[in-house]
CSV table of C-alpha atoms and ligand atoms in Angstrom, one decimal:
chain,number,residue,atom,x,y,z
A,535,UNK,CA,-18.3,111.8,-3.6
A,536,UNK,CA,-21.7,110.5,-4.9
A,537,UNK,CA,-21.1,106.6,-5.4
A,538,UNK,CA,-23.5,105.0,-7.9
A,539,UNK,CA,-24.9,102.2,-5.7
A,540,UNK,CA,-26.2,102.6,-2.3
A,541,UNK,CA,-27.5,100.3,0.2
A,542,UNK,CA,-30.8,102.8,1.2
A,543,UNK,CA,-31.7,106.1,-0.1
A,544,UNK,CA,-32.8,108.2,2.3
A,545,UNK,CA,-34.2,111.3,0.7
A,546,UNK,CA,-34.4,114.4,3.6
A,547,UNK,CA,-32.0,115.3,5.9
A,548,UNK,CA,-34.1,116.5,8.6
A,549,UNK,CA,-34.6,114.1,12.0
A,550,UNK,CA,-36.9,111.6,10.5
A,551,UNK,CA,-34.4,110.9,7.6
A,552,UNK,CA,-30.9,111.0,9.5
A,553,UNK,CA,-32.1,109.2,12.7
A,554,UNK,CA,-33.3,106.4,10.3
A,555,UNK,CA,-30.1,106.6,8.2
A,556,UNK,CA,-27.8,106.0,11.8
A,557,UNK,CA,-30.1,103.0,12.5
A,558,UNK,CA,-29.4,101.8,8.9
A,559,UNK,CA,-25.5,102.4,8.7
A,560,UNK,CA,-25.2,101.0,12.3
A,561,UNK,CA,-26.1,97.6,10.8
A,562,UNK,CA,-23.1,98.1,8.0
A,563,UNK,CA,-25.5,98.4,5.2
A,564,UNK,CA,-24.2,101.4,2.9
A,565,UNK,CA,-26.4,104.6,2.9
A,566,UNK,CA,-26.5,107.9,1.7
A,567,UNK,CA,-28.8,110.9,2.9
A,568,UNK,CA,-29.5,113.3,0.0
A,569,UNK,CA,-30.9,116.7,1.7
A,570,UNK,CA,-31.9,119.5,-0.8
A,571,UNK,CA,-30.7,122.2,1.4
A,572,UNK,CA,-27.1,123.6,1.4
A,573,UNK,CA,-27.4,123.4,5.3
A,574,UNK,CA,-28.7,120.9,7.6
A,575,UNK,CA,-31.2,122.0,10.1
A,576,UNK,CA,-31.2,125.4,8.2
A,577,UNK,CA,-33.6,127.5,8.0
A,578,UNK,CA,-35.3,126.3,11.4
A,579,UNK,CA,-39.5,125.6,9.9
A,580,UNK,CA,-40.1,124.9,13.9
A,581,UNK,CA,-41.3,126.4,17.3
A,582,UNK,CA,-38.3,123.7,18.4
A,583,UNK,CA,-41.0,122.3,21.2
A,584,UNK,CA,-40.1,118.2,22.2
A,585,UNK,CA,-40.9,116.9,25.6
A,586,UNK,CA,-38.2,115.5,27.2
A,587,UNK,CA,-40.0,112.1,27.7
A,588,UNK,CA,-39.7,111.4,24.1
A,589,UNK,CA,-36.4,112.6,23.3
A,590,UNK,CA,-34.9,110.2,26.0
A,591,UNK,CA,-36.9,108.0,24.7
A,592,UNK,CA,-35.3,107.9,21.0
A,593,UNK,CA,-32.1,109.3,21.5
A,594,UNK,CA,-31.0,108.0,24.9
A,595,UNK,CA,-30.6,110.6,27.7
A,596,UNK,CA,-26.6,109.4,27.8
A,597,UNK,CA,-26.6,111.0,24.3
A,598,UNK,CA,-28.6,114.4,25.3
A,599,UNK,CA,-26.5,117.3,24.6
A,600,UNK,CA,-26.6,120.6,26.3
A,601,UNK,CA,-26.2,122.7,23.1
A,602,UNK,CA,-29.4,121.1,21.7
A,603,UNK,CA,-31.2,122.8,24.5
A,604,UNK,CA,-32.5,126.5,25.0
A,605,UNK,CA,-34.5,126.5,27.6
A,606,UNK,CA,-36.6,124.0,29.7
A,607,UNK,CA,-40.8,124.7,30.8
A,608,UNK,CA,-42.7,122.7,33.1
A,609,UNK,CA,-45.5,125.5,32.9
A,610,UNK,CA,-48.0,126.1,30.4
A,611,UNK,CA,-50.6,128.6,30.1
A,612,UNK,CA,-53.3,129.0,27.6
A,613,UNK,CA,-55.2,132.5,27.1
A,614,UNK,CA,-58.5,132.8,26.3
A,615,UNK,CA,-60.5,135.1,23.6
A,616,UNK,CA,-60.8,137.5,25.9
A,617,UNK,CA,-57.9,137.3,28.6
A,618,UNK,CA,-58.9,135.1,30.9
A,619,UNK,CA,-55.6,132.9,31.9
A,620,UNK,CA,-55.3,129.0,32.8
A,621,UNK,CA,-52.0,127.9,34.1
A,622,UNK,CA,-51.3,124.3,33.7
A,623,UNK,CA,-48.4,123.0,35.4
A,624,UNK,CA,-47.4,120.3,33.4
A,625,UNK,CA,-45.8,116.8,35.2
A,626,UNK,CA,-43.5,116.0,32.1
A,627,UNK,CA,-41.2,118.9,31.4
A,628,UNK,CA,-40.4,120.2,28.1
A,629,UNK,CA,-37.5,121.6,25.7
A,630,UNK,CA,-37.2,124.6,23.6
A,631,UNK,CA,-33.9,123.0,21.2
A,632,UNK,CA,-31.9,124.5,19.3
A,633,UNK,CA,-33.1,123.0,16.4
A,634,UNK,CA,-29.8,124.4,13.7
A,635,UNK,CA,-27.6,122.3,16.3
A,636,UNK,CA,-29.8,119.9,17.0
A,637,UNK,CA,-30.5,118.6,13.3
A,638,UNK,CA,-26.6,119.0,12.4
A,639,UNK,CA,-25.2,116.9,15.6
A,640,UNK,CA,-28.0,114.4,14.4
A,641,UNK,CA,-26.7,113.8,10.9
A,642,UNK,CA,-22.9,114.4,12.2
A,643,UNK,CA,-24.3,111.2,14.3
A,644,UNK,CA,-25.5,109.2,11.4
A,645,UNK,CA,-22.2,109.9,9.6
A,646,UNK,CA,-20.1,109.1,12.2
A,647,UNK,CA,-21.9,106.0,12.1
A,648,UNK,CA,-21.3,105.1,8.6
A,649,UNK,CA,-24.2,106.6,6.2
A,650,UNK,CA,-22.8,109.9,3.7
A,651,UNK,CA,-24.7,112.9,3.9
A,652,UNK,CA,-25.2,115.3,0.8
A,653,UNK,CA,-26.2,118.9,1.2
A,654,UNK,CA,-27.2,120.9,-1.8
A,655,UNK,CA,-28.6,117.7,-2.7
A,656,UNK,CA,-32.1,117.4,-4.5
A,657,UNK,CA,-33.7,114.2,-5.5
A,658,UNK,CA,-35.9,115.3,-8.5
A,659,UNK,CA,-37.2,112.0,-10.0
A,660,UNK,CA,-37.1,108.8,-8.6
A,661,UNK,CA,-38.0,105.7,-11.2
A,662,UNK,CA,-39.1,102.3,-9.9
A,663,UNK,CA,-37.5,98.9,-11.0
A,664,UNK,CA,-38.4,95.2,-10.1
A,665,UNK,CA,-35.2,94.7,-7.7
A,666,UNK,CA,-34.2,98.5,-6.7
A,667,UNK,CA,-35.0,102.4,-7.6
A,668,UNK,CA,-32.9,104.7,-9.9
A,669,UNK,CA,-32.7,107.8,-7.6
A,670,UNK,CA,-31.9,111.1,-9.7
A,671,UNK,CA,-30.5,113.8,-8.0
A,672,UNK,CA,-29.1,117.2,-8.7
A,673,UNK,CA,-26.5,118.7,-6.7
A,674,UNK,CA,-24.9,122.5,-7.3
A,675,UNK,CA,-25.6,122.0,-10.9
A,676,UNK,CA,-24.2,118.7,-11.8
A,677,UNK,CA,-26.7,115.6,-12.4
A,678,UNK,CA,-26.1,111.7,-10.6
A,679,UNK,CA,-27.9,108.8,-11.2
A,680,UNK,CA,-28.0,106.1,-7.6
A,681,UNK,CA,-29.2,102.5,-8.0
A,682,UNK,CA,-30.4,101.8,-3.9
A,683,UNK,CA,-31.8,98.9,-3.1
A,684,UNK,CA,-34.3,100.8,-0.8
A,685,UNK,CA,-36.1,104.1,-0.4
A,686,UNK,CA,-37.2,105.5,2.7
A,687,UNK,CA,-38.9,109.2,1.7
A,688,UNK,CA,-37.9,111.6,4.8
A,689,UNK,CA,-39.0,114.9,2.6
A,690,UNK,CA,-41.1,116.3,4.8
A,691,UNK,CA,-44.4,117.8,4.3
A,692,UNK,CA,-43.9,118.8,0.9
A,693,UNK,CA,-43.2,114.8,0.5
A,694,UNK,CA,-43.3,114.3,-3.7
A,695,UNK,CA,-41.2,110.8,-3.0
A,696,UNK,CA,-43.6,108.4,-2.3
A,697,UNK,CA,-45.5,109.4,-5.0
A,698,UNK,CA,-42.8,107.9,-7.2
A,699,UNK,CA,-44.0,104.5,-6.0
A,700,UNK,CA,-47.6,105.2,-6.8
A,701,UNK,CA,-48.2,106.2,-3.0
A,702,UNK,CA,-50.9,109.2,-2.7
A,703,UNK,CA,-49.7,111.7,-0.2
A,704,UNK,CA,-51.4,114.5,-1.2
A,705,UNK,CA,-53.2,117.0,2.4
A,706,UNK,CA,-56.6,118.2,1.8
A,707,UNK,CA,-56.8,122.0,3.4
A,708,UNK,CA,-58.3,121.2,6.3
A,709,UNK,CA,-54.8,118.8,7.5
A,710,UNK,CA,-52.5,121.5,6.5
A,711,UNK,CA,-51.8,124.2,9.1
A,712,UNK,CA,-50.2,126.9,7.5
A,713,UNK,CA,-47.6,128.9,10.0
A,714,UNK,CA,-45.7,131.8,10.4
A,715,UNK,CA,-43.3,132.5,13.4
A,716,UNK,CA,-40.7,135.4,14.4
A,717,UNK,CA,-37.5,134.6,16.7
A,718,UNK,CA,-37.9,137.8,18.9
A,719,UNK,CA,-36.1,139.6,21.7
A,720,UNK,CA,-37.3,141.9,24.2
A,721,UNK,CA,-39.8,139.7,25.0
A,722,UNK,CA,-41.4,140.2,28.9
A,723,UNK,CA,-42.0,136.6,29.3
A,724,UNK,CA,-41.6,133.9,31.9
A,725,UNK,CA,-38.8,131.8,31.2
A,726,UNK,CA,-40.0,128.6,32.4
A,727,UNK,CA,-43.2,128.3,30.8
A,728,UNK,CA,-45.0,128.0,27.1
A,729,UNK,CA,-47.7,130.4,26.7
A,730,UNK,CA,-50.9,129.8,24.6
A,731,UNK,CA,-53.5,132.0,22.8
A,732,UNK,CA,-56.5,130.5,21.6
A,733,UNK,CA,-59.2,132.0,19.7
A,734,UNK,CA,-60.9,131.9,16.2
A,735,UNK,CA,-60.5,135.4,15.7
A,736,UNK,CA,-57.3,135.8,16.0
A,737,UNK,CA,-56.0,132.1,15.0
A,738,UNK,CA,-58.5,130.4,13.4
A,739,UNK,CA,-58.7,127.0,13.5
A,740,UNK,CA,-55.3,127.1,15.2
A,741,UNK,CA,-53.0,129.2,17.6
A,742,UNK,CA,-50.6,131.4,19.1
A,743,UNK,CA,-47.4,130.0,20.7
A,744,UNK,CA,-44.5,131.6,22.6
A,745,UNK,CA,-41.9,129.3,23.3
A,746,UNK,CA,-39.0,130.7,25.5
A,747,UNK,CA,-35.3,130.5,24.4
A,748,UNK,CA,-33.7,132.1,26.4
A,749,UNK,CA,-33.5,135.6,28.3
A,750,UNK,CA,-36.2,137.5,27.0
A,751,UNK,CA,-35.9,136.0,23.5
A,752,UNK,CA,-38.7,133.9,21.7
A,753,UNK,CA,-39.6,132.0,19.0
A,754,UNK,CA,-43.5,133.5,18.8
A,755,UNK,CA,-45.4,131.7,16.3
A,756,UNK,CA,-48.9,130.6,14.8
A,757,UNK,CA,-50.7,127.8,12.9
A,758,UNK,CA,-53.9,128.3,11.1
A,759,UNK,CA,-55.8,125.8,9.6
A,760,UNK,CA,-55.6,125.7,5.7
A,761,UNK,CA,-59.4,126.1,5.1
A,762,UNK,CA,-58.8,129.3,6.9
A,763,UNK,CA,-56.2,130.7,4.9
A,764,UNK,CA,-58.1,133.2,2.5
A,765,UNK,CA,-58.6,136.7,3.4
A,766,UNK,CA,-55.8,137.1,5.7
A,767,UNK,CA,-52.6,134.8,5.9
A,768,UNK,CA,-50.9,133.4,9.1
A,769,UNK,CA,-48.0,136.3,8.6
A,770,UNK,CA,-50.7,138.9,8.5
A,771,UNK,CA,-52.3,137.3,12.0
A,772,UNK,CA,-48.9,137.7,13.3
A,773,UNK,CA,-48.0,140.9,12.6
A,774,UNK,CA,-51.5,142.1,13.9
A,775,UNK,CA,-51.0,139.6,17.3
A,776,UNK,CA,-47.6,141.5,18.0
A,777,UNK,CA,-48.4,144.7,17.2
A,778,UNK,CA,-50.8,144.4,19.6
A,779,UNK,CA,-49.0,142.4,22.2
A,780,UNK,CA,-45.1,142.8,21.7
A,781,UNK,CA,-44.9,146.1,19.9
A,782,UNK,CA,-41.4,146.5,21.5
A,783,UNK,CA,-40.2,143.5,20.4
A,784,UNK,CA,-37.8,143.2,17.7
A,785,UNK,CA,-37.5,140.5,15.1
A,786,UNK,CA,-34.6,138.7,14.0
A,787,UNK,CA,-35.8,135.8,12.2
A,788,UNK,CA,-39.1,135.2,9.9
A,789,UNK,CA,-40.3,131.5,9.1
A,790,UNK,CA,-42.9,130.7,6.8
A,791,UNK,CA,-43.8,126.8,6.9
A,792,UNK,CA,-46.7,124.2,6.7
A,793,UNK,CA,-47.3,121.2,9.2
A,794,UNK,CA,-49.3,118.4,8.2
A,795,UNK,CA,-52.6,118.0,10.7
A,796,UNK,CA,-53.4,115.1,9.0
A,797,UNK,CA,-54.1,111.3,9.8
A,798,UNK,CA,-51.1,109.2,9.2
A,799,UNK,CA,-50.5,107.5,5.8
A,800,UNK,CA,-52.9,105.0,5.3
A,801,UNK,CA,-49.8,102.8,4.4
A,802,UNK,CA,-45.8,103.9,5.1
A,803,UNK,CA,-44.8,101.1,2.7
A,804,UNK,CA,-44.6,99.6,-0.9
A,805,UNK,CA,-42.1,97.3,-1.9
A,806,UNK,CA,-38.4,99.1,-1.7
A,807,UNK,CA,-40.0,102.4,-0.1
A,808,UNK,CA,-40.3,103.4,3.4
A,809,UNK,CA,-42.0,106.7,4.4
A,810,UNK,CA,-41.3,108.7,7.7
A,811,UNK,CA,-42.0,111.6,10.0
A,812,UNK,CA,-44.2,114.3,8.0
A,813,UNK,CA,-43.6,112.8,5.0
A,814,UNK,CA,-45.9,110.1,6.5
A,815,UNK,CA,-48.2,112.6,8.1
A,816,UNK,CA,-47.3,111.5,12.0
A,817,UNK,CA,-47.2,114.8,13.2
A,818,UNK,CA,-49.5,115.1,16.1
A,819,UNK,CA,-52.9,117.0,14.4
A,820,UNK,CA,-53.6,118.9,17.7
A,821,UNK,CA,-50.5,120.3,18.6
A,822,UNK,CA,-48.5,119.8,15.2
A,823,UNK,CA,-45.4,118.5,17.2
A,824,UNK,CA,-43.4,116.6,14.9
A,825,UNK,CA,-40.0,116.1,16.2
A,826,UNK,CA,-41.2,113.4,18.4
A,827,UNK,CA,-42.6,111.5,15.4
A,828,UNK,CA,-39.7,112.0,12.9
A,829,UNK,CA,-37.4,110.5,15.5
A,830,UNK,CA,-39.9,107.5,16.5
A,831,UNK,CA,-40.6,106.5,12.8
A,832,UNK,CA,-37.0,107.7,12.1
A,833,UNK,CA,-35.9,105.2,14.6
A,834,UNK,CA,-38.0,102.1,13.6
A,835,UNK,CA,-37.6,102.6,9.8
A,836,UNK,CA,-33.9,102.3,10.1
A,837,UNK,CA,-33.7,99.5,12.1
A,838,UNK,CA,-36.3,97.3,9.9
A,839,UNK,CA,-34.4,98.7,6.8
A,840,UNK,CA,-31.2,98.0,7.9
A,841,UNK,CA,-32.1,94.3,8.7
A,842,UNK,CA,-34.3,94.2,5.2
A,843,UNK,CA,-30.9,94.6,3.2
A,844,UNK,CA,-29.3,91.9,5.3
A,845,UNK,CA,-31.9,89.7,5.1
A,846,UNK,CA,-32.7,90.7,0.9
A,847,UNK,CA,-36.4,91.2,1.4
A,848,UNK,CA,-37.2,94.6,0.3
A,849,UNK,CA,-40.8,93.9,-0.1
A,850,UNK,CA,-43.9,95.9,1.4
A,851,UNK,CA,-44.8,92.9,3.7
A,852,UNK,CA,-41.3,92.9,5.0
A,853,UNK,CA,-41.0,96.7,5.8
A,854,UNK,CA,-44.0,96.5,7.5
A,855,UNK,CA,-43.0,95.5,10.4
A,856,UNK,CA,-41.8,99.0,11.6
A,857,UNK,CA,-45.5,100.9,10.4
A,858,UNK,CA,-47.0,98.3,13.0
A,859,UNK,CA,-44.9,98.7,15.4
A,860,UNK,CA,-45.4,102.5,15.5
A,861,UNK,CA,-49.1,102.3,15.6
A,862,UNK,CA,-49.0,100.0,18.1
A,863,UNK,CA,-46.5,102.1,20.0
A,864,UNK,CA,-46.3,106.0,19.4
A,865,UNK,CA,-48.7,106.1,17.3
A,866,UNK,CA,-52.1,104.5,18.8
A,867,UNK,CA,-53.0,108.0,19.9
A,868,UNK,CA,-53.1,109.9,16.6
A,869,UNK,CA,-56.6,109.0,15.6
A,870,UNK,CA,-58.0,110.4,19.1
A,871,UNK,CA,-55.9,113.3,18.2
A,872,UNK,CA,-57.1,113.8,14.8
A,873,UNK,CA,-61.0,113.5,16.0
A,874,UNK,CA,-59.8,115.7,19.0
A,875,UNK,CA,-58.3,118.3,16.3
A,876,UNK,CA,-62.0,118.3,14.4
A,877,UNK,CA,-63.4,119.3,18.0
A,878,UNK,CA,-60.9,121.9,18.8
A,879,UNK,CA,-61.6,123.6,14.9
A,880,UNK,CA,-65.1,124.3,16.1
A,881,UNK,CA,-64.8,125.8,19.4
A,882,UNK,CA,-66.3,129.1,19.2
A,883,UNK,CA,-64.6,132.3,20.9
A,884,UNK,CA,-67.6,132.8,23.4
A,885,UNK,CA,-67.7,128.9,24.5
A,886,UNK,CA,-63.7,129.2,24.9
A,887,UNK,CA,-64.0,131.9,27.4
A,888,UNK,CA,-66.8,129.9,29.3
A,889,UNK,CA,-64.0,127.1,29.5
A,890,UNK,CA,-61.6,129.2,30.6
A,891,UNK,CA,-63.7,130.9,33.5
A,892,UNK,CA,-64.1,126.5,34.8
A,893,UNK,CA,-60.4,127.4,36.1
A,894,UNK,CA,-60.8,130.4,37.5
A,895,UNK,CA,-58.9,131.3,40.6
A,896,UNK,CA,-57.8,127.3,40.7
A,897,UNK,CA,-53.8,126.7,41.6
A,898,UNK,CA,-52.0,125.8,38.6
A,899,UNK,CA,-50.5,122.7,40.3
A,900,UNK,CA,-54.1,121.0,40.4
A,901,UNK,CA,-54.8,121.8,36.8
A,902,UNK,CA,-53.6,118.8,34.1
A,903,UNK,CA,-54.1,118.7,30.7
A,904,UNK,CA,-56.1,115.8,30.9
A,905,UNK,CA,-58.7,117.8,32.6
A,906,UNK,CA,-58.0,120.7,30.2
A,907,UNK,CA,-59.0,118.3,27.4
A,908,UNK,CA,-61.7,116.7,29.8
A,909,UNK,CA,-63.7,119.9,29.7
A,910,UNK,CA,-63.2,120.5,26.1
A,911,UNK,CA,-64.5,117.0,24.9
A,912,UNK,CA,-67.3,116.6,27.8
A,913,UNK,CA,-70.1,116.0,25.7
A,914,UNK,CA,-68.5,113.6,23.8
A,915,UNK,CA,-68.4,110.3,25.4
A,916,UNK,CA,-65.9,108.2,23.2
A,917,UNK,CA,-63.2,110.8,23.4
A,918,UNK,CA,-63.4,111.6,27.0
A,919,UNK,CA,-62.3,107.9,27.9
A,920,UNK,CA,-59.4,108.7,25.0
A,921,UNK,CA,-58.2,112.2,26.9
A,922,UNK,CA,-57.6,110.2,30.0
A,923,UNK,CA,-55.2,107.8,28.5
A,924,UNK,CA,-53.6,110.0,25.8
A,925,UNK,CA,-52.8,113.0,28.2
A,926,UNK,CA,-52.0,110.6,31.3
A,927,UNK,CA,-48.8,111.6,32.7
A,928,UNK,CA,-49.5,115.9,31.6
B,2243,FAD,C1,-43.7,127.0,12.2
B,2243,FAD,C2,-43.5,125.6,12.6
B,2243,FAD,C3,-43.4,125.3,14.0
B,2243,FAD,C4,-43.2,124.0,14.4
B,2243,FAD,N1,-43.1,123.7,15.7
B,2243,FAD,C5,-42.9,122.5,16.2
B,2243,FAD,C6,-42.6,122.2,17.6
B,2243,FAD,O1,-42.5,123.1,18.4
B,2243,FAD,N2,-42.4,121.0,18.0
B,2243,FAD,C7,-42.5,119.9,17.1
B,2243,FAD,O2,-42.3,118.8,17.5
B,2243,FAD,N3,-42.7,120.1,15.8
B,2243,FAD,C8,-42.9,121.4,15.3
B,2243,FAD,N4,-43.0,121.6,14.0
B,2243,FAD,C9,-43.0,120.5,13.1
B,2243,FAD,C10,-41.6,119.9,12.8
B,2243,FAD,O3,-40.7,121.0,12.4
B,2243,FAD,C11,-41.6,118.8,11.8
B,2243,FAD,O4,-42.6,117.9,12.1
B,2243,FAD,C12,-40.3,118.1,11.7
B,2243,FAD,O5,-39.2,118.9,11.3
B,2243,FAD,C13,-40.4,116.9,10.8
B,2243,FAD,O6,-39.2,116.3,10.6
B,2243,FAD,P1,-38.9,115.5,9.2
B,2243,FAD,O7,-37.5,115.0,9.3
B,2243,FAD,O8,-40.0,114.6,8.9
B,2243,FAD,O9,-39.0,116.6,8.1
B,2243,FAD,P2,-38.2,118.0,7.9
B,2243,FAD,O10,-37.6,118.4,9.2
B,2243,FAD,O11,-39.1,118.9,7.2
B,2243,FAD,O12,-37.0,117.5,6.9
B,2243,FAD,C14,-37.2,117.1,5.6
B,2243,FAD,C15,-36.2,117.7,4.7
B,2243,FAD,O13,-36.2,117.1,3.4
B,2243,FAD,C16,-35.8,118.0,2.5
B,2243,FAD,N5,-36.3,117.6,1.2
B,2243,FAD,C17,-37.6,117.7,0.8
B,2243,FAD,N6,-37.7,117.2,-0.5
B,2243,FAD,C18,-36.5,116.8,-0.9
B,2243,FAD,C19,-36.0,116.3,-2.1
B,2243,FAD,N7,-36.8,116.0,-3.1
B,2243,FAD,N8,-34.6,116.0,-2.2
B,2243,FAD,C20,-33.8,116.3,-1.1
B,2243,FAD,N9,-34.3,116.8,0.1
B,2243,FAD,C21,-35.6,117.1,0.2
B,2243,FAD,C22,-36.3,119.3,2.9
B,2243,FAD,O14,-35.5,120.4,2.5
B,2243,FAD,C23,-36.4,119.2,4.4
B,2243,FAD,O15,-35.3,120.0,5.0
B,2243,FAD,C24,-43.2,122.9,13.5
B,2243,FAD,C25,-43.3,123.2,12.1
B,2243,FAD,C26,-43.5,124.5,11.7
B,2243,FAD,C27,-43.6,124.8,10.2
């Protein structure tokens, strides 16, 4: 049952929103997770890509299920215009999840822990008051009105929430990368590694991915940047990419989805309102990995909320504290990444393949990223110092 008075509103039950309502509820502050869906962690908007690093990091790796995991890489390759192959083997190893099980066990989590989720659950309006927020929702029809104390906006790219509280989060084109991805079988694919294609022509502005899952099944996928999304759309690049290189394949899921390239938020607070993972534009604008970030703002804005209720200080300055701790954490490396993202957009096919031949006939073992990146960046003094630090340990 919908109760009339909550703790924190947490609006978005995907892993920004129900790591942050756990945090909350584990302090014994009342919250409930309102989730427009009518299934958590359905449909799966993801290439399900996390490095193992990170999700140790946030969710403990006492707590790291089997079931959440498909497959496991500690290779990566990256195909050129024209063909020519790098092979990177990377040092951290990576998971392919299982994102439907992944995001339920998550908010199954949070519940356990205290905090009541809602499915079929959509937060149309929210209306600002001096001492809390009247939260308007509409669930399978029927129309609820919750006083909460606090806000914290987990609704994803789309994010309308924080504009409730006079917060712009509007994306320009350019920070939007507009995707498209297939889970496919009878895939001829290496199992242990994450493949790669890079090129304007057939991803502008953007890329193909294949991420394993399992025996010959993948999720093949592919951003494009926003500006680029006239004359033909990300599905249509698909299609044409597997016709061309999986015509045997055969599709059993379509995705259609956005991920925000942007730079973070300039600000993740107002009073009562706290804004997280791509809601808050954290996703990383290179690679558009944003599991990592929902679950490290996730984490932070739970714990600082939780404590804001105990402590009745609701206010901006209070909340605060968990925005500057991610930027002086997780987040210190998104404006190289960003700047590194404008680089990348410009590359042309032809100086791509010139990259690519650097590597030629070099064992994959010697190859990092951070020389990857090195190359890419080396007339461009401030960000080569940046690519050392960002990609140390790849
Ligand atoms: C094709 C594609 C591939 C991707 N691949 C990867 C990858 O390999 N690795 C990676 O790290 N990231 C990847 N991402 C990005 C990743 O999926 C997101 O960054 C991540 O899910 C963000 O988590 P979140 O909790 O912030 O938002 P979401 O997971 O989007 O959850 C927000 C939820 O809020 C709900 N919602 C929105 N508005 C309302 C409302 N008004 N009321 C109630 N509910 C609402 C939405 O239905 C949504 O389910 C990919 C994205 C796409 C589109």
């Amino acid at each position: 049952m919908i109760k009339t008075e909550y703790d924190i509103v947490v609006v978005g039950g995907g892993p920004a929103g129900t790591t942050a309502a756990r945090h909350a509820a584990e302090q014994g502050v009342s919250v409930a997770v309102f989730h427009r869906n009518n299934e958590i962690g359905a449909p799966v908007r993801c290439a399900e890509g996390i490095s193992r690093f990170i999700i140790e990091k946030y969710l403990g790796k006492e707590n790291i299920r089997d079931s959440w995991i498909s497959s496991e890489s500690d290779k990566c390759r990256l195909i050129s215009p024209s063909g020519k192959i790098v092979d990177v083997h990377l040092k951290e190893s990576g998971y392919i999840l299982n994102r439907r099980i992944f995001d339920m066990d998550l908010a199954d989590w949070a519940a356990r822990k205290g905090a009541q989720i809602f499915t079929g659950a959509f937060v149309y309006h929210v209306e600002k008051h001096e001492t809390h927020a009247l939260v308007f929702i509409e669930q399978y029809g029927k129309k609820y009105q919750v006083k909460a104390k606090l806000v914290i906006a987990a609704d994803g790219v789309e994010s309308r929430i924080a504009r409730f509280f006079g917060v712009k989060t509007q994306l320009r084109p350019c920070d939007i990368d507009s995707c498209a991805q297939v889970l496919a079988t009878n895939i001829a694919m290496q199992k242990d590694r994450i493949d790669f294609w890079v090129s304007q022509k057939i991803a502008p502005g953007g890329y193909i991915w294949l991420f394993p899952k399992g025996d010959g099944i993948a999720n093949i996928g592919i951003g494009i940047s926003g500006q680029h999304n006239g004359e033909k759309n990300a599905r249509q690049y698909l299609d044409e990419f597997l016709a061309v290189n999986f015509s045997e394949a055969s599709i059993l899921t379509n995705i259609l989805g956005g991920v925000p390239v942007a730079e973070p938020l300039e600000s993740f607070v107002a009073d009562g309102l706290m804004i997280i993972g791509d809601a808050a534009r954290v996703a990383n604008p290179v690679t558009g990995e944003g599991i990592g970030p929902a679950l490290s703002t996730g984490t932070r804005a739970g714990k600082v909320g939780g404590r804001a209720i105990l402590e009745k200080d609701t206010s901006a300055k209070f909340l605060k504290a968990f925005e500057k701790e991610w930027r002086r954490d997780s987040g210190k490396y998104n404006g190289f990444f960003y700047r590194l993202k404008e680089v990348i957009l410009n590359i042309s096919d032809e100086e791509l393949d010139r990259l690519a031949e650097k590597f030629a006939d070099r064992d994959p073992v010697s190859i990092t990223l951070t020389e990857v990146f090195r190359k890419v960046v080396w007339n461009k003094p401030k960000l080569l110092v940046d690519v050392a630090r960002a990609f140390a340990g790849f």
